[in-house]
């Protein structure tokens, strides 16, 4: 059977959500602050594997335990970052089946019709987008992109790719084959380093692309990028860190071991990183639990992960849905339990992020009482979820954050990317504009009556 014929439920995984651990034991361990096993996590994620479906009463007990743990570990403050998403290019031939952000790179060639709806920004265009947002007060630019074949790490890497016997086999084509060149990773990072804004970029998958055809270590790649102005790396491309799931949803992507290697390389180069899970597609609760264990082990080895971000799969316009491999995403109960069990299991990562892009405001606010303490960022522009059919908008203003967080009786706190600088906000102390960015002066950054910011228009 070709994978195009496979249907929901047809997948025959080696790992299944079955354990010998009773739910009550797992919950007792979680409440007492003991380190959880994979089996404990499976019991909590399923509210007990001995019966099908999620038990609403048990679920509430798991959420409550996670809420207590959150209060013990990080207190009641709700943090957020004032940031811009600046995606450089949608050109990508990796072919992940959960992704609708990408466009085939051939659509960007010089002679191709210009109707693909995607984009590539030159380093100068990236710089302008970031400079505009720095004027609005951002402290961070978050930049994740497709693996454009013309990308190289730097000029030396380009020279090497140009002289390779078969550049096409290395997923390389020279910039002059395309209507717009993204330049090199080093040029993009340097361009986005405006006035000391924090540059959060180059995911493990992008680092893989930046070393293709060489025997450079990930540490060396990240050191080079750090020299160009990179301040931290986003831990996307994690998806589910179990290869039997990756083989279904992203067969063209790096495997679990390589993702871990890239993350360790980034940290060895002195960069803090974030870590993610993208769940709610073909995987089961055993896979989610195994993923959490791999992230916790990584943090035991390194200590460099600043936050964990559960990304709920947005299914509407994706190849997984088109091919009938999924019929929807995670349910509300699964989302709440994913947040809660991440908090209870990851006893070595302080910050747990809830994504308004994936969940919307209402569910995100609820998850702030199920274990999450960080409410993501202002973004100003959002392409990944939007292109997959998500509908929760592209930005939140600082005033939105203050309104939402105070409405649930918690204190809003603007943070830096590495959580080192924090600015508690008094809701009565108007105006609530950003303060931590290099040009931030407290001016409200976005007028809610205006549908898009200058940065989002870019
Ligand atoms: C779009 S990629 C861009 C960066 C880079 N190409 C990579 O793969 O790391 C960033 C992340 O977005 C997430 N993502 C993509 N499509 C998604 C979807 N439909 N629903 C939820 N998350 C998605 C995945 O976790 C993916 O690793
Ligand atoms: N959760 C999502 C994020 N999170 C990243 C943050 O915005 C920020 O860059 C990070 O916390 C480092 O400070 N970004 C998205 O674009 N979409 C999400 O769903
Ligand atoms: N931009 C990614 C998510 C992301 C980026 C950076 C992070 O540190 C964490 C998550 C998305 O929309 O799915
Ligand atoms: S998730 Fe990243 S690597 Fe995969 S297709 Fe999308 S942009 Fe490309």
mmCIF file with all atom_site columns, N, CA and C in Angstrom, residues 18-85:
data_model
loop_
_atom_site.group_PDB
_atom_site.id
_atom_site.type_symbol
_atom_site.label_atom_id
_atom_site.label_alt_id
_atom_site.label_comp_id
_atom_site.label_asym_id
_atom_site.label_entity_id
_atom_site.label_seq_id
_atom_site.pdbx_PDB_ins_code
_atom_site.Cartn_x
_atom_site.Cartn_y
_atom_site.Cartn_z
_atom_site.occupancy
_atom_site.B_iso_or_equiv
_atom_site.pdbx_formal_charge
_atom_site.auth_seq_id
_atom_site.auth_comp_id
_atom_site.auth_asym_id
_atom_site.auth_atom_id
_atom_site.pdbx_PDB_model_num
ATOM 1   N N  . UNK A 1 18 ? 0.387   1.399  26.521 1.00 0.00 ? 18 UNK A N  1
ATOM 2   C CA . UNK A 1 18 ? -0.024  0.373  27.488 1.00 0.00 ? 18 UNK A CA 1
ATOM 3   C C  . UNK A 1 18 ? 1.027   0.323  28.584 1.00 0.00 ? 18 UNK A C  1
ATOM 4   N N  . UNK A 1 19 ? 0.588   0.259  29.846 1.00 0.00 ? 19 UNK A N  1
ATOM 5   C CA . UNK A 1 19 ? 1.564   0.191  30.947 1.00 0.00 ? 19 UNK A CA 1
ATOM 6   C C  . UNK A 1 19 ? 1.009   -0.708 32.054 1.00 0.00 ? 19 UNK A C  1
ATOM 7   N N  . UNK A 1 20 ? 1.899   -1.047 32.995 1.00 0.00 ? 20 UNK A N  1
ATOM 8   C CA . UNK A 1 20 ? 1.466   -1.813 34.170 1.00 0.00 ? 20 UNK A CA 1
ATOM 9   C C  . UNK A 1 20 ? 1.269   -0.890 35.366 1.00 0.00 ? 20 UNK A C  1
ATOM 10  N N  . UNK A 1 21 ? 1.492   0.390  35.160 1.00 0.00 ? 21 UNK A N  1
ATOM 11  C CA . UNK A 1 21 ? 1.410   1.329  36.277 1.00 0.00 ? 21 UNK A CA 1
ATOM 12  C C  . UNK A 1 21 ? -0.035  1.785  36.476 1.00 0.00 ? 21 UNK A C  1
ATOM 13  N N  . UNK A 1 22 ? -0.607  1.626  37.675 1.00 0.00 ? 22 UNK A N  1
ATOM 14  C CA . UNK A 1 22 ? -1.951  2.168  37.893 1.00 0.00 ? 22 UNK A CA 1
ATOM 15  C C  . UNK A 1 22 ? -1.946  3.700  37.866 1.00 0.00 ? 22 UNK A C  1
ATOM 16  N N  . UNK A 1 23 ? -3.007  4.294  37.310 1.00 0.00 ? 23 UNK A N  1
ATOM 17  C CA . UNK A 1 23 ? -3.131  5.758  37.244 1.00 0.00 ? 23 UNK A CA 1
ATOM 18  C C  . UNK A 1 23 ? -2.921  6.395  38.620 1.00 0.00 ? 23 UNK A C  1
ATOM 19  N N  . UNK A 1 24 ? -3.529  5.822  39.656 1.00 0.00 ? 24 UNK A N  1
ATOM 20  C CA . UNK A 1 24 ? -3.457  6.449  40.984 1.00 0.00 ? 24 UNK A CA 1
ATOM 21  C C  . UNK A 1 24 ? -2.014  6.539  41.487 1.00 0.00 ? 24 UNK A C  1
ATOM 22  N N  . UNK A 1 25 ? -1.206  5.514  41.180 1.00 0.00 ? 25 UNK A N  1
ATOM 23  C CA . UNK A 1 25 ? 0.212   5.568  41.591 1.00 0.00 ? 25 UNK A CA 1
ATOM 24  C C  . UNK A 1 25 ? 0.937   6.701  40.880 1.00 0.00 ? 25 UNK A C  1
ATOM 25  N N  . UNK A 1 26 ? 0.658   6.814  39.580 1.00 0.00 ? 26 UNK A N  1
ATOM 26  C CA . UNK A 1 26 ? 1.330   7.862  38.798 1.00 0.00 ? 26 UNK A CA 1
ATOM 27  C C  . UNK A 1 26 ? 0.934   9.241  39.336 1.00 0.00 ? 26 UNK A C  1
ATOM 28  N N  . UNK A 1 27 ? -0.333  9.407  39.644 1.00 0.00 ? 27 UNK A N  1
ATOM 29  C CA . UNK A 1 27 ? -0.793  10.710 40.136 1.00 0.00 ? 27 UNK A CA 1
ATOM 30  C C  . UNK A 1 27 ? -0.191  11.007 41.509 1.00 0.00 ? 27 UNK A C  1
ATOM 31  N N  . UNK A 1 28 ? -0.113  9.991  42.347 1.00 0.00 ? 28 UNK A N  1
ATOM 32  C CA . UNK A 1 28 ? 0.462   10.198 43.688 1.00 0.00 ? 28 UNK A CA 1
ATOM 33  C C  . UNK A 1 28 ? 1.930   10.626 43.554 1.00 0.00 ? 28 UNK A C  1
ATOM 34  N N  . UNK A 1 29 ? 2.668   9.977  42.653 1.00 0.00 ? 29 UNK A N  1
ATOM 35  C CA . UNK A 1 29 ? 4.068   10.359 42.453 1.00 0.00 ? 29 UNK A CA 1
ATOM 36  C C  . UNK A 1 29 ? 4.169   11.806 41.978 1.00 0.00 ? 29 UNK A C  1
ATOM 37  N N  . UNK A 1 30 ? 3.269   12.169 41.041 1.00 0.00 ? 30 UNK A N  1
ATOM 38  C CA . UNK A 1 30 ? 3.298   13.536 40.498 1.00 0.00 ? 30 UNK A CA 1
ATOM 39  C C  . UNK A 1 30 ? 3.022   14.550 41.618 1.00 0.00 ? 30 UNK A C  1
ATOM 40  N N  . UNK A 1 31 ? 2.037   14.261 42.439 1.00 0.00 ? 31 UNK A N  1
ATOM 41  C CA . UNK A 1 31 ? 1.686   15.192 43.527 1.00 0.00 ? 31 UNK A CA 1
ATOM 42  C C  . UNK A 1 31 ? 2.807   15.326 44.543 1.00 0.00 ? 31 UNK A C  1
ATOM 43  N N  . UNK A 1 32 ? 3.519   14.209 44.782 1.00 0.00 ? 32 UNK A N  1
ATOM 44  C CA . UNK A 1 32 ? 4.588   14.237 45.786 1.00 0.00 ? 32 UNK A CA 1
ATOM 45  C C  . UNK A 1 32 ? 5.903   14.771 45.226 1.00 0.00 ? 32 UNK A C  1
ATOM 46  N N  . UNK A 1 33 ? 5.908   15.128 43.966 1.00 0.00 ? 33 UNK A N  1
ATOM 47  C CA . UNK A 1 33 ? 7.115   15.719 43.385 1.00 0.00 ? 33 UNK A CA 1
ATOM 48  C C  . UNK A 1 33 ? 8.184   14.706 43.025 1.00 0.00 ? 33 UNK A C  1
ATOM 49  N N  . UNK A 1 34 ? 7.800   13.431 42.866 1.00 0.00 ? 34 UNK A N  1
ATOM 50  C CA . UNK A 1 34 ? 8.789   12.437 42.454 1.00 0.00 ? 34 UNK A CA 1
ATOM 51  C C  . UNK A 1 34 ? 8.999   12.495 40.942 1.00 0.00 ? 34 UNK A C  1
ATOM 52  N N  . UNK A 1 35 ? 10.196  12.129 40.521 1.00 0.00 ? 35 UNK A N  1
ATOM 53  C CA . UNK A 1 35 ? 10.483  12.090 39.081 1.00 0.00 ? 35 UNK A CA 1
ATOM 54  C C  . UNK A 1 35 ? 9.621   11.002 38.422 1.00 0.00 ? 35 UNK A C  1
ATOM 55  N N  . UNK A 1 36 ? 8.945   11.372 37.335 1.00 0.00 ? 36 UNK A N  1
ATOM 56  C CA . UNK A 1 36 ? 8.018   10.445 36.684 1.00 0.00 ? 36 UNK A CA 1
ATOM 57  C C  . UNK A 1 36 ? 8.735   9.588  35.637 1.00 0.00 ? 36 UNK A C  1
ATOM 58  N N  . UNK A 1 37 ? 8.240   8.386  35.455 1.00 0.00 ? 37 UNK A N  1
ATOM 59  C CA . UNK A 1 37 ? 8.737   7.516  34.382 1.00 0.00 ? 37 UNK A CA 1
ATOM 60  C C  . UNK A 1 37 ? 7.866   7.736  33.139 1.00 0.00 ? 37 UNK A C  1
ATOM 61  N N  . UNK A 1 38 ? 8.307   7.152  32.029 1.00 0.00 ? 38 UNK A N  1
ATOM 62  C CA . UNK A 1 38 ? 7.512   7.211  30.799 1.00 0.00 ? 38 UNK A CA 1
ATOM 63  C C  . UNK A 1 38 ? 6.134   6.595  31.044 1.00 0.00 ? 38 UNK A C  1
ATOM 64  N N  . UNK A 1 39 ? 6.094   5.470  31.753 1.00 0.00 ? 39 UNK A N  1
ATOM 65  C CA . UNK A 1 39 ? 4.802   4.832  32.026 1.00 0.00 ? 39 UNK A CA 1
ATOM 66  C C  . UNK A 1 39 ? 3.901   5.740  32.874 1.00 0.00 ? 39 UNK A C  1
ATOM 67  N N  . UNK A 1 40 ? 4.486   6.422  33.859 1.00 0.00 ? 40 UNK A N  1
ATOM 68  C CA . UNK A 1 40 ? 3.686   7.372  34.653 1.00 0.00 ? 40 UNK A CA 1
ATOM 69  C C  . UNK A 1 40 ? 3.064   8.428  33.724 1.00 0.00 ? 40 UNK A C  1
ATOM 70  N N  . UNK A 1 41 ? 3.898   8.957  32.834 1.00 0.00 ? 41 UNK A N  1
ATOM 71  C CA . UNK A 1 41 ? 3.410   10.015 31.930 1.00 0.00 ? 41 UNK A CA 1
ATOM 72  C C  . UNK A 1 41 ? 2.282   9.492  31.047 1.00 0.00 ? 41 UNK A C  1
ATOM 73  N N  . UNK A 1 42 ? 2.412   8.250  30.575 1.00 0.00 ? 42 UNK A N  1
ATOM 74  C CA . UNK A 1 42 ? 1.354   7.680  29.730 1.00 0.00 ? 42 UNK A CA 1
ATOM 75  C C  . UNK A 1 42 ? 0.051   7.584  30.521 1.00 0.00 ? 42 UNK A C  1
ATOM 76  N N  . UNK A 1 43 ? 0.143   7.132  31.775 1.00 0.00 ? 43 UNK A N  1
ATOM 77  C CA . UNK A 1 43 ? -1.066  7.027  32.607 1.00 0.00 ? 43 UNK A CA 1
ATOM 78  C C  . UNK A 1 43 ? -1.729  8.395  32.791 1.00 0.00 ? 43 UNK A C  1
ATOM 79  N N  . UNK A 1 44 ? -0.913  9.411  33.019 1.00 0.00 ? 44 UNK A N  1
ATOM 80  C CA . UNK A 1 44 ? -1.477  10.750 33.251 1.00 0.00 ? 44 UNK A CA 1
ATOM 81  C C  . UNK A 1 44 ? -2.060  11.333 31.957 1.00 0.00 ? 44 UNK A C  1
ATOM 82  N N  . UNK A 1 45 ? -1.359  11.099 30.840 1.00 0.00 ? 45 UNK A N  1
ATOM 83  C CA . UNK A 1 45 ? -1.848  11.644 29.553 1.00 0.00 ? 45 UNK A CA 1
ATOM 84  C C  . UNK A 1 45 ? -3.165  10.993 29.121 1.00 0.00 ? 45 UNK A C  1
ATOM 85  N N  . UNK A 1 46 ? -3.344  9.726  29.529 1.00 0.00 ? 46 UNK A N  1
ATOM 86  C CA . UNK A 1 46 ? -4.550  8.992  29.100 1.00 0.00 ? 46 UNK A CA 1
ATOM 87  C C  . UNK A 1 46 ? -5.623  8.972  30.188 1.00 0.00 ? 46 UNK A C  1
ATOM 88  N N  . UNK A 1 47 ? -5.296  9.525  31.368 1.00 0.00 ? 47 UNK A N  1
ATOM 89  C CA . UNK A 1 47 ? -6.107  9.365  32.590 1.00 0.00 ? 47 UNK A CA 1
ATOM 90  C C  . UNK A 1 47 ? -6.409  7.889  32.866 1.00 0.00 ? 47 UNK A C  1
ATOM 91  N N  . UNK A 1 48 ? -5.387  7.075  32.618 1.00 0.00 ? 48 UNK A N  1
ATOM 92  C CA . UNK A 1 48 ? -5.524  5.640  32.915 1.00 0.00 ? 48 UNK A CA 1
ATOM 93  C C  . UNK A 1 48 ? -5.658  4.830  31.646 1.00 0.00 ? 48 UNK A C  1
ATOM 94  N N  . UNK A 1 49 ? -4.718  3.894  31.454 1.00 0.00 ? 49 UNK A N  1
ATOM 95  C CA . UNK A 1 49 ? -4.760  3.111  30.210 1.00 0.00 ? 49 UNK A CA 1
ATOM 96  C C  . UNK A 1 49 ? -5.714  1.923  30.320 1.00 0.00 ? 49 UNK A C  1
ATOM 97  N N  . UNK A 1 50 ? -6.248  1.679  31.515 1.00 0.00 ? 50 UNK A N  1
ATOM 98  C CA . UNK A 1 50 ? -7.117  0.488  31.647 1.00 0.00 ? 50 UNK A CA 1
ATOM 99  C C  . UNK A 1 50 ? -8.486  0.733  31.030 1.00 0.00 ? 50 UNK A C  1
ATOM 100 N N  . UNK A 1 51 ? -8.828  1.994  30.795 1.00 0.00 ? 51 UNK A N  1
ATOM 101 C CA . UNK A 1 51 ? -10.083 2.249  30.080 1.00 0.00 ? 51 UNK A CA 1
ATOM 102 C C  . UNK A 1 51 ? -9.871  3.249  28.937 1.00 0.00 ? 51 UNK A C  1
ATOM 103 N N  . UNK A 1 52 ? -10.724 3.146  27.941 1.00 0.00 ? 52 UNK A N  1
ATOM 104 C CA . UNK A 1 52 ? -10.589 4.024  26.770 1.00 0.00 ? 52 UNK A CA 1
ATOM 105 C C  . UNK A 1 52 ? -11.153 5.407  27.093 1.00 0.00 ? 52 UNK A C  1
ATOM 106 N N  . UNK A 1 53 ? -10.654 6.405  26.428 1.00 0.00 ? 53 UNK A N  1
ATOM 107 C CA . UNK A 1 53 ? -11.212 7.756  26.563 1.00 0.00 ? 53 UNK A CA 1
ATOM 108 C C  . UNK A 1 53 ? -10.666 8.473  27.794 1.00 0.00 ? 53 UNK A C  1
ATOM 109 N N  . UNK A 1 54 ? -10.870 9.787  27.820 1.00 0.00 ? 54 UNK A N  1
ATOM 110 C CA . UNK A 1 54 ? -10.358 10.592 28.935 1.00 0.00 ? 54 UNK A CA 1
ATOM 111 C C  . UNK A 1 54 ? -11.449 10.755 29.989 1.00 0.00 ? 54 UNK A C  1
ATOM 112 N N  . UNK A 1 55 ? -11.106 10.417 31.233 1.00 0.00 ? 55 UNK A N  1
ATOM 113 C CA . UNK A 1 55 ? -12.039 10.540 32.351 1.00 0.00 ? 55 UNK A CA 1
ATOM 114 C C  . UNK A 1 55 ? -11.980 11.987 32.858 1.00 0.00 ? 55 UNK A C  1
ATOM 115 N N  . UNK A 1 56 ? -13.102 12.712 32.799 1.00 0.00 ? 56 UNK A N  1
ATOM 116 C CA . UNK A 1 56 ? -13.049 14.136 33.130 1.00 0.00 ? 56 UNK A CA 1
ATOM 117 C C  . UNK A 1 56 ? -12.672 14.422 34.580 1.00 0.00 ? 56 UNK A C  1
ATOM 118 N N  . UNK A 1 57 ? -13.035 13.558 35.485 1.00 0.00 ? 57 UNK A N  1
ATOM 119 C CA . UNK A 1 57 ? -12.696 13.803 36.895 1.00 0.00 ? 57 UNK A CA 1
ATOM 120 C C  . UNK A 1 57 ? -11.199 13.579 37.114 1.00 0.00 ? 57 UNK A C  1
ATOM 121 N N  . UNK A 1 58 ? -10.696 12.475 36.581 1.00 0.00 ? 58 UNK A N  1
ATOM 122 C CA . UNK A 1 58 ? -9.250  12.233 36.680 1.00 0.00 ? 58 UNK A CA 1
ATOM 123 C C  . UNK A 1 58 ? -8.452  13.343 35.997 1.00 0.00 ? 58 UNK A C  1
ATOM 124 N N  . UNK A 1 59 ? -8.953  13.781 34.863 1.00 0.00 ? 59 UNK A N  1
ATOM 125 C CA . UNK A 1 59 ? -8.241  14.858 34.145 1.00 0.00 ? 59 UNK A CA 1
ATOM 126 C C  . UNK A 1 59 ? -8.085  16.075 35.050 1.00 0.00 ? 59 UNK A C  1
ATOM 127 N N  . UNK A 1 60 ? -9.152  16.484 35.704 1.00 0.00 ? 60 UNK A N  1
ATOM 128 C CA . UNK A 1 60 ? -9.075  17.668 36.576 1.00 0.00 ? 60 UNK A CA 1
ATOM 129 C C  . UNK A 1 60 ? -8.039  17.476 37.669 1.00 0.00 ? 60 UNK A C  1
ATOM 130 N N  . UNK A 1 61 ? -7.899  16.247 38.162 1.00 0.00 ? 61 UNK A N  1
ATOM 131 C CA . UNK A 1 61 ? -6.906  15.993 39.221 1.00 0.00 ? 61 UNK A CA 1
ATOM 132 C C  . UNK A 1 61 ? -5.484  16.134 38.679 1.00 0.00 ? 61 UNK A C  1
ATOM 133 N N  . UNK A 1 62 ? -5.282  15.719 37.442 1.00 0.00 ? 62 UNK A N  1
ATOM 134 C CA . UNK A 1 62 ? -3.948  15.887 36.825 1.00 0.00 ? 62 UNK A CA 1
ATOM 135 C C  . UNK A 1 62 ? -3.654  17.386 36.622 1.00 0.00 ? 62 UNK A C  1
ATOM 136 N N  . UNK A 1 63 ? -4.655  18.093 36.122 1.00 0.00 ? 63 UNK A N  1
ATOM 137 C CA . UNK A 1 63 ? -4.457  19.533 35.855 1.00 0.00 ? 63 UNK A CA 1
ATOM 138 C C  . UNK A 1 63 ? -4.165  20.274 37.160 1.00 0.00 ? 63 UNK A C  1
ATOM 139 N N  . UNK A 1 64 ? -4.859  19.891 38.208 1.00 0.00 ? 64 UNK A N  1
ATOM 140 C CA . UNK A 1 64 ? -4.666  20.560 39.503 1.00 0.00 ? 64 UNK A CA 1
ATOM 141 C C  . UNK A 1 64 ? -3.245  20.303 40.036 1.00 0.00 ? 64 UNK A C  1
ATOM 142 N N  . UNK A 1 65 ? -2.785  19.065 39.906 1.00 0.00 ? 65 UNK A N  1
ATOM 143 C CA . UNK A 1 65 ? -1.426  18.745 40.365 1.00 0.00 ? 65 UNK A CA 1
ATOM 144 C C  . UNK A 1 65 ? -0.405  19.590 39.597 1.00 0.00 ? 65 UNK A C  1
ATOM 145 N N  . UNK A 1 66 ? -0.650  19.754 38.297 1.00 0.00 ? 66 UNK A N  1
ATOM 146 C CA . UNK A 1 66 ? 0.287   20.526 37.467 1.00 0.00 ? 66 UNK A CA 1
ATOM 147 C C  . UNK A 1 66 ? 0.234   22.015 37.833 1.00 0.00 ? 66 UNK A C  1
ATOM 148 N N  . UNK A 1 67 ? -0.963  22.493 38.154 1.00 0.00 ? 67 UNK A N  1
ATOM 149 C CA . UNK A 1 67 ? -1.095  23.900 38.535 1.00 0.00 ? 67 UNK A CA 1
ATOM 150 C C  . UNK A 1 67 ? -0.340  24.169 39.836 1.00 0.00 ? 67 UNK A C  1
ATOM 151 N N  . UNK A 1 68 ? -0.454  23.241 40.775 1.00 0.00 ? 68 UNK A N  1
ATOM 152 C CA . UNK A 1 68 ? 0.306   23.395 42.031 1.00 0.00 ? 68 UNK A CA 1
ATOM 153 C C  . UNK A 1 68 ? 1.795   23.386 41.764 1.00 0.00 ? 68 UNK A C  1
ATOM 154 N N  . UNK A 1 69 ? 2.220   22.479 40.915 1.00 0.00 ? 69 UNK A N  1
ATOM 155 C CA . UNK A 1 69 ? 3.656   22.397 40.620 1.00 0.00 ? 69 UNK A CA 1
ATOM 156 C C  . UNK A 1 69 ? 4.143   23.693 39.978 1.00 0.00 ? 69 UNK A C  1
ATOM 157 N N  . UNK A 1 70 ? 3.357   24.225 39.062 1.00 0.00 ? 70 UNK A N  1
ATOM 158 C CA . UNK A 1 70 ? 3.723   25.496 38.417 1.00 0.00 ? 70 UNK A CA 1
ATOM 159 C C  . UNK A 1 70 ? 3.897   26.599 39.471 1.00 0.00 ? 70 UNK A C  1
ATOM 160 N N  . UNK A 1 71 ? 2.942   26.668 40.405 1.00 0.00 ? 71 UNK A N  1
ATOM 161 C CA . UNK A 1 71 ? 3.017   27.714 41.433 1.00 0.00 ? 71 UNK A CA 1
ATOM 162 C C  . UNK A 1 71 ? 4.273   27.526 42.294 1.00 0.00 ? 71 UNK A C  1
ATOM 163 N N  . UNK A 1 72 ? 4.600   26.265 42.630 1.00 0.00 ? 72 UNK A N  1
ATOM 164 C CA . UNK A 1 72 ? 5.800   25.993 43.444 1.00 0.00 ? 72 UNK A CA 1
ATOM 165 C C  . UNK A 1 72 ? 7.074   26.361 42.700 1.00 0.00 ? 72 UNK A C  1
ATOM 166 N N  . UNK A 1 73 ? 7.115   26.039 41.411 1.00 0.00 ? 73 UNK A N  1
ATOM 167 C CA . UNK A 1 73 ? 8.371   26.188 40.663 1.00 0.00 ? 73 UNK A CA 1
ATOM 168 C C  . UNK A 1 73 ? 8.612   27.630 40.206 1.00 0.00 ? 73 UNK A C  1
ATOM 169 N N  . UNK A 1 74 ? 7.578   28.275 39.667 1.00 0.00 ? 74 UNK A N  1
ATOM 170 C CA . UNK A 1 74 ? 7.801   29.619 39.083 1.00 0.00 ? 74 UNK A CA 1
ATOM 171 C C  . UNK A 1 74 ? 6.881   30.705 39.643 1.00 0.00 ? 74 UNK A C  1
ATOM 172 N N  . UNK A 1 75 ? 5.999   30.344 40.563 1.00 0.00 ? 75 UNK A N  1
ATOM 173 C CA . UNK A 1 75 ? 5.106   31.362 41.132 1.00 0.00 ? 75 UNK A CA 1
ATOM 174 C C  . UNK A 1 75 ? 3.960   31.704 40.194 1.00 0.00 ? 75 UNK A C  1
ATOM 175 N N  . UNK A 1 76 ? 3.311   32.841 40.467 1.00 0.00 ? 76 UNK A N  1
ATOM 176 C CA . UNK A 1 76 ? 2.064   33.166 39.763 1.00 0.00 ? 76 UNK A CA 1
ATOM 177 C C  . UNK A 1 76 ? 2.240   34.107 38.567 1.00 0.00 ? 76 UNK A C  1
ATOM 178 N N  . UNK A 1 77 ? 3.410   34.653 38.375 1.00 0.00 ? 77 UNK A N  1
ATOM 179 C CA . UNK A 1 77 ? 3.593   35.579 37.256 1.00 0.00 ? 77 UNK A CA 1
ATOM 180 C C  . UNK A 1 77 ? 3.374   34.873 35.915 1.00 0.00 ? 77 UNK A C  1
ATOM 181 N N  . UNK A 1 78 ? 2.797   35.619 34.972 1.00 0.00 ? 78 UNK A N  1
ATOM 182 C CA . UNK A 1 78 ? 2.665   35.114 33.597 1.00 0.00 ? 78 UNK A CA 1
ATOM 183 C C  . UNK A 1 78 ? 3.569   35.969 32.711 1.00 0.00 ? 78 UNK A C  1
ATOM 184 N N  . UNK A 1 79 ? 4.559   35.323 32.104 1.00 0.00 ? 79 UNK A N  1
ATOM 185 C CA . UNK A 1 79 ? 5.520   36.074 31.293 1.00 0.00 ? 79 UNK A CA 1
ATOM 186 C C  . UNK A 1 79 ? 5.130   36.064 29.813 1.00 0.00 ? 79 UNK A C  1
ATOM 187 N N  . UNK A 1 80 ? 5.657   37.017 29.080 1.00 0.00 ? 80 UNK A N  1
ATOM 188 C CA . UNK A 1 80 ? 5.529   37.036 27.617 1.00 0.00 ? 80 UNK A CA 1
ATOM 189 C C  . UNK A 1 80 ? 6.695   37.857 27.078 1.00 0.00 ? 80 UNK A C  1
ATOM 190 N N  . UNK A 1 81 ? 7.011   37.647 25.788 1.00 0.00 ? 81 UNK A N  1
ATOM 191 C CA . UNK A 1 81 ? 8.117   38.378 25.168 1.00 0.00 ? 81 UNK A CA 1
ATOM 192 C C  . UNK A 1 81 ? 7.547   39.297 24.090 1.00 0.00 ? 81 UNK A C  1
ATOM 193 N N  . UNK A 1 82 ? 8.138   40.469 23.952 1.00 0.00 ? 82 UNK A N  1
ATOM 194 C CA . UNK A 1 82 ? 7.699   41.384 22.896 1.00 0.00 ? 82 UNK A CA 1
ATOM 195 C C  . UNK A 1 82 ? 8.586   41.109 21.680 1.00 0.00 ? 82 UNK A C  1
ATOM 196 N N  . UNK A 1 83 ? 8.028   40.357 20.733 1.00 0.00 ? 83 UNK A N  1
ATOM 197 C CA . UNK A 1 83 ? 8.881   39.887 19.638 1.00 0.00 ? 83 UNK A CA 1
ATOM 198 C C  . UNK A 1 83 ? 8.213   40.033 18.266 1.00 0.00 ? 83 UNK A C  1
ATOM 199 N N  . UNK A 1 84 ? 9.036   39.814 17.252 1.00 0.00 ? 84 UNK A N  1
ATOM 200 C CA . UNK A 1 84 ? 8.585   39.784 15.858 1.00 0.00 ? 84 UNK A CA 1
ATOM 201 C C  . UNK A 1 84 ? 8.948   38.422 15.284 1.00 0.00 ? 84 UNK A C  1
ATOM 202 N N  . UNK A 1 85 ? 8.023   37.786 14.564 1.00 0.00 ? 85 UNK A N  1
ATOM 203 C CA . UNK A 1 85 ? 8.365   36.627 13.740 1.00 0.00 ? 85 UNK A CA 1
ATOM 204 C C  . UNK A 1 85 ? 8.801   37.155 12.386 1.00 0.00 ? 85 UNK A C  1
#
